[in-house]
XYZ file of C-alpha atoms in Angstrom:
334
model
C 321.950 -179.201 287.666
C 319.077 -177.441 285.944
C 320.616 -174.118 286.988
C 323.849 -175.021 285.220
C 321.868 -176.161 282.192
C 319.992 -172.872 282.065
C 323.263 -170.967 282.307
C 324.714 -172.852 279.307
C 321.523 -172.280 277.321
C 321.721 -168.535 278.032
C 325.362 -168.434 276.942
C 324.521 -170.260 273.703
C 321.561 -167.974 273.078
C 323.728 -164.880 273.566
C 326.376 -166.198 271.173
C 323.772 -167.100 268.575
C 322.379 -163.576 268.897
C 325.834 -162.217 267.996
C 325.719 -164.284 264.814
C 322.243 -163.059 263.881
C 323.581 -159.511 264.269
C 326.449 -160.265 261.897
C 329.123 -160.263 264.602
C 330.654 -163.484 263.330
C 334.241 -163.040 264.481
C 333.168 -161.909 267.948
C 330.869 -164.928 268.275
C 333.661 -167.299 267.244
C 336.223 -165.826 269.644
C 333.819 -165.670 272.575
C 332.804 -169.273 271.926
C 336.437 -170.363 272.050
C 336.902 -168.600 275.399
C 333.754 -170.134 276.905
C 334.616 -173.616 275.590
C 338.169 -173.336 276.946
C 336.807 -172.478 280.385
C 334.543 -175.522 280.446
C 337.300 -177.737 279.050
C 339.705 -176.621 281.775
C 337.089 -177.656 284.339
C 336.606 -180.983 282.509
C 332.966 -180.073 281.931
C 332.995 -181.807 278.578
C 329.254 -181.828 277.940
C 329.034 -178.050 278.412
C 332.012 -177.392 276.134
C 330.545 -179.683 273.485
C 327.070 -178.091 273.701
C 328.479 -174.592 273.255
C 330.742 -175.488 270.332
C 328.095 -177.577 268.567
C 325.306 -175.019 268.918
C 327.390 -172.040 267.810
C 329.242 -173.748 264.951
C 325.982 -174.588 263.179
C 324.572 -171.053 262.775
C 328.023 -169.836 261.693
C 328.134 -172.460 258.938
C 324.546 -171.675 257.940
C 325.512 -168.008 257.689
C 328.241 -168.914 255.194
C 331.033 -168.356 257.722
C 332.876 -171.556 256.875
C 336.212 -170.456 258.303
C 334.824 -169.482 261.716
C 332.313 -172.338 261.841
C 334.921 -174.818 260.641
C 337.352 -173.652 263.311
C 334.761 -174.408 266.007
C 334.009 -177.790 264.415
C 337.690 -178.745 264.574
C 337.729 -177.576 268.194
C 334.652 -179.717 268.831
C 336.528 -182.826 267.649
C 339.514 -181.816 269.775
C 337.187 -181.634 272.783
C 335.941 -185.138 271.960
C 339.562 -186.304 272.012
C 340.339 -184.617 275.335
C 337.182 -186.128 276.833
C 338.182 -189.518 275.344
C 334.651 -189.747 274.011
C 333.685 -192.969 272.233
C 332.168 -192.668 268.736
C 328.603 -193.590 269.681
C 325.598 -192.530 267.606
C 325.057 -189.269 269.551
C 328.685 -188.138 269.263
C 328.865 -189.040 265.571
C 325.483 -187.432 264.925
C 326.726 -184.030 266.075
C 329.786 -184.230 263.840
C 327.792 -185.323 260.805
C 325.182 -182.612 261.322
C 327.968 -180.036 261.183
C 329.674 -181.728 258.237
C 326.558 -181.473 256.084
C 326.432 -177.701 256.672
C 329.857 -176.986 255.161
C 330.086 -175.362 251.759
C 331.841 -177.706 249.338
C 334.499 -175.059 248.607
C 335.356 -174.431 252.281
C 339.040 -175.406 252.840
C 338.472 -176.150 256.545
C 336.132 -179.023 255.698
C 338.886 -181.415 254.635
C 340.784 -180.797 257.869
C 337.574 -181.341 259.853
C 336.905 -184.644 258.094
C 340.478 -185.777 258.765
C 340.213 -184.892 262.469
C 336.841 -186.613 262.705
C 338.181 -189.845 261.201
C 341.316 -189.727 263.392
C 339.192 -189.356 266.550
C 336.978 -192.308 265.609
C 340.070 -194.390 264.824
C 341.660 -193.707 268.197
C 338.597 -194.114 270.402
C 336.450 -196.494 268.357
C 336.662 -200.111 267.248
C 337.693 -199.468 263.630
C 341.440 -198.795 263.166
C 340.860 -197.135 259.788
C 338.091 -194.905 261.126
C 334.360 -195.302 261.693
C 332.532 -196.655 258.595
C 329.537 -194.335 259.023
C 331.762 -191.253 259.088
C 333.613 -192.515 256.008
C 330.319 -193.201 254.231
C 328.865 -189.735 254.786
C 332.118 -187.967 253.861
C 332.558 -190.142 250.773
C 328.939 -189.663 249.696
C 329.299 -185.876 249.927
C 332.428 -185.988 247.783
C 330.663 -188.265 245.284
C 327.731 -185.833 244.989
C 330.208 -183.034 244.362
C 332.012 -185.087 241.687
C 335.270 -185.270 243.597
C 336.022 -188.934 242.825
C 339.474 -189.280 244.377
C 338.354 -188.045 247.799
C 335.115 -190.024 247.499
C 336.977 -193.271 246.757
C 339.288 -192.804 249.736
C 336.337 -192.758 252.136
C 333.754 -195.008 250.485
C 336.191 -197.932 250.333
C 336.210 -197.853 254.168
C 332.516 -197.093 254.537
C 329.353 -199.076 255.278
C 327.442 -201.651 253.245
C 325.667 -198.771 251.519
C 328.962 -197.313 250.324
C 329.506 -199.896 247.582
C 326.474 -198.751 245.611
C 327.409 -195.078 245.961
C 330.942 -195.823 244.776
C 329.869 -198.010 241.848
C 327.380 -195.436 240.586
C 329.938 -192.643 240.920
C 332.529 -194.628 238.966
C 329.976 -195.355 236.265
C 329.001 -191.688 235.934
C 332.684 -190.820 235.718
C 333.218 -193.515 233.086
C 330.423 -192.099 230.904
C 332.613 -189.059 230.261
C 335.312 -191.315 228.758
C 335.586 -193.734 225.820
C 333.446 -196.890 225.824
C 336.420 -199.279 225.910
C 337.706 -197.819 229.221
C 334.874 -199.356 231.298
C 337.140 -201.862 233.067
C 339.473 -199.105 234.274
C 336.627 -197.360 236.098
C 335.073 -200.566 237.451
C 338.474 -201.597 238.786
C 338.717 -198.408 240.849
C 336.013 -199.888 243.055
C 336.558 -203.641 242.692
C 340.312 -203.870 243.346
C 340.485 -201.595 246.429
C 337.568 -203.438 248.030
C 339.390 -206.726 247.461
C 342.567 -205.247 248.941
C 340.679 -204.312 252.120
C 339.169 -207.773 252.390
C 335.648 -206.756 251.431
C 334.672 -209.345 248.830
C 330.950 -208.669 249.172
C 331.373 -204.983 248.343
C 333.677 -205.804 245.404
C 330.978 -208.065 243.935
C 328.260 -205.477 244.562
C 330.253 -202.820 242.722
C 330.919 -205.080 239.761
C 327.258 -206.058 239.471
C 325.967 -202.473 239.713
C 328.549 -201.129 237.263
C 328.013 -203.843 234.643
C 324.210 -203.708 234.991
C 324.275 -199.958 234.303
C 326.639 -200.526 231.373
C 324.428 -203.241 229.861
C 321.324 -201.106 230.228
C 322.913 -198.023 228.663
C 324.742 -199.784 225.837
C 322.174 -202.458 225.005
C 322.773 -203.693 221.468
C 326.119 -201.900 221.128
C 328.328 -204.266 223.120
C 327.182 -207.681 221.882
C 326.819 -208.866 225.462
C 326.579 -212.639 225.930
C 325.152 -214.454 228.963
C 327.076 -217.629 229.697
C 325.746 -220.203 232.161
C 327.258 -223.341 233.641
C 326.394 -225.718 236.473
C 328.376 -223.591 238.923
C 328.107 -219.982 237.732
C 326.409 -217.484 235.459
C 328.440 -214.682 233.943
C 327.883 -211.895 231.455
C 330.590 -211.621 228.798
C 331.577 -208.374 227.073
C 333.462 -209.372 223.890
C 334.661 -205.818 223.219
C 335.834 -205.145 226.790
C 338.044 -208.120 227.736
C 339.410 -206.610 230.947
C 335.869 -206.206 232.294
C 335.455 -209.952 231.765
C 338.737 -210.457 233.610
C 337.419 -208.596 236.667
C 334.220 -210.659 236.709
C 336.148 -213.919 236.419
C 338.620 -212.764 239.072
C 335.739 -212.391 241.540
C 334.565 -215.924 240.707
C 338.072 -217.340 241.141
C 338.391 -215.668 244.559
C 335.101 -217.207 245.663
C 336.388 -220.615 244.549
C 339.745 -220.047 246.251
C 341.612 -221.784 243.436
C 345.202 -220.751 242.748
C 345.276 -222.917 239.613
C 342.209 -221.194 238.174
C 343.791 -217.805 238.856
C 346.972 -218.809 237.022
C 344.890 -219.952 234.035
C 342.937 -216.681 234.123
C 346.091 -214.553 234.292
C 347.624 -216.497 231.400
C 344.485 -216.127 229.244
C 344.392 -212.350 229.725
C 348.166 -211.792 229.819
C 348.227 -209.925 226.485
C 345.650 -207.436 227.790
C 347.113 -207.111 231.277
C 350.635 -206.345 230.029
C 349.423 -202.959 228.807
C 347.954 -202.163 232.213
C 350.887 -202.128 234.601
C 348.905 -200.045 237.081
C 347.021 -203.229 238.065
C 350.117 -205.389 238.557
C 350.846 -204.707 242.205
C 347.199 -204.884 243.252
C 346.686 -208.205 241.460
C 349.831 -209.652 243.033
C 348.612 -208.672 246.489
C 345.120 -210.023 245.819
C 346.523 -213.338 244.571
C 348.623 -213.619 247.726
C 345.798 -212.607 250.087
C 343.118 -214.919 248.745
C 344.924 -217.675 246.881
C 348.266 -218.064 248.654
C 350.267 -217.199 245.546
C 353.408 -215.542 246.889
C 354.297 -212.259 245.281
C 357.606 -212.023 243.415
C 360.109 -210.191 245.596
C 362.511 -207.931 243.762
C 365.790 -207.901 245.640
C 367.729 -204.663 245.837
C 371.180 -205.463 247.328
C 371.760 -201.909 248.593
C 368.322 -201.701 250.221
C 368.754 -205.178 251.742
C 372.080 -204.126 253.239
C 370.650 -200.868 254.635
C 367.652 -202.721 256.022
C 369.998 -205.130 257.757
C 371.927 -202.261 259.354
C 368.735 -200.836 260.854
C 367.428 -204.077 262.256
C 365.135 -205.043 259.425
C 365.343 -207.903 257.001
C 365.275 -208.156 253.257
C 362.123 -209.574 251.751
C 359.467 -210.552 254.321
C 359.552 -214.166 255.395
C 356.910 -216.371 253.851
C 354.069 -217.745 255.924
C 353.096 -214.428 257.540
C 349.713 -212.757 257.382
C 348.766 -212.234 253.766
C 347.840 -208.579 253.791
C 348.523 -205.752 251.368
C 351.759 -204.003 252.202
C 351.105 -200.759 250.369
C 348.215 -198.649 249.122
C 345.920 -200.027 251.787
C 345.346 -199.138 255.447
C 348.236 -200.197 257.674
C 345.839 -202.105 259.897
C 343.058 -203.774 258.014
C 339.704 -202.112 258.754
C 336.955 -204.195 260.246
C 334.379 -202.203 258.285
C 330.741 -203.164 258.085
C 329.942 -206.098 255.885
C 333.497 -207.364 255.536
C 333.826 -210.964 254.503
């Protein structure tokens, strides 16, 4: 066994030497050949060791294309080996991920393959939370908010703070009255994925940062009652709506939600982008059935192909669009 181990170490050392000599393409191609040989023999650990230990120096040398190619092949080897996403397997992937240049096109493909592997062989249908968290955090650092949001929403307990702070930094580049739009980019998706704790964390972090930065400018009022304390922003009504929405969800009261929606109707009517999300949230948490818009032609076509028209009531109350097809059991979900 030690003889085989020594042989693999010598192969890796020789390939790494190629890289140090600037023979990047040769090192990549030879690594692929060696890995293919071990894969054919189902010697997964050897194939993984070679790919992992050669991809890193290529990435460090700024050879993102060649290094990225080997990283993608590494994930493919994980899939062929039907490897479970344990800490050791994930650790290798994340070590490589952190070495990519932010401008390297292969990185996005690598992240996608990594998430797909963890989804297939792990316990989280939407992908492993730790992998999502690291990918999302990298995107957040690089000020790529759309990609960051996509991953952080499905991340770990630590992801909520990263997301809230990113949204707040993004908001600071916009007008003061748009605060609720940026806060909602964290709060609403977390609610749609069933993560009430993270939604509350994001709201608290965002509004605390806002209050600290704009002290004296917003006329903030602290309102207390026997059952709740809330901070009111007179000049940003939709931010108040989000805070009250979180309280209503915790109470589980459909009547309170209807009162809330009616009170803020004049503000919400100008923000159609929230409509579908709010309808889904009301159905998920409060049992308020969404209005179904019937399209006779679509109903007829659906009937031809074995489907129905509008879904029957009484089924699982889960978001039908703009959320993972199977709800993720991410860390810290309520």
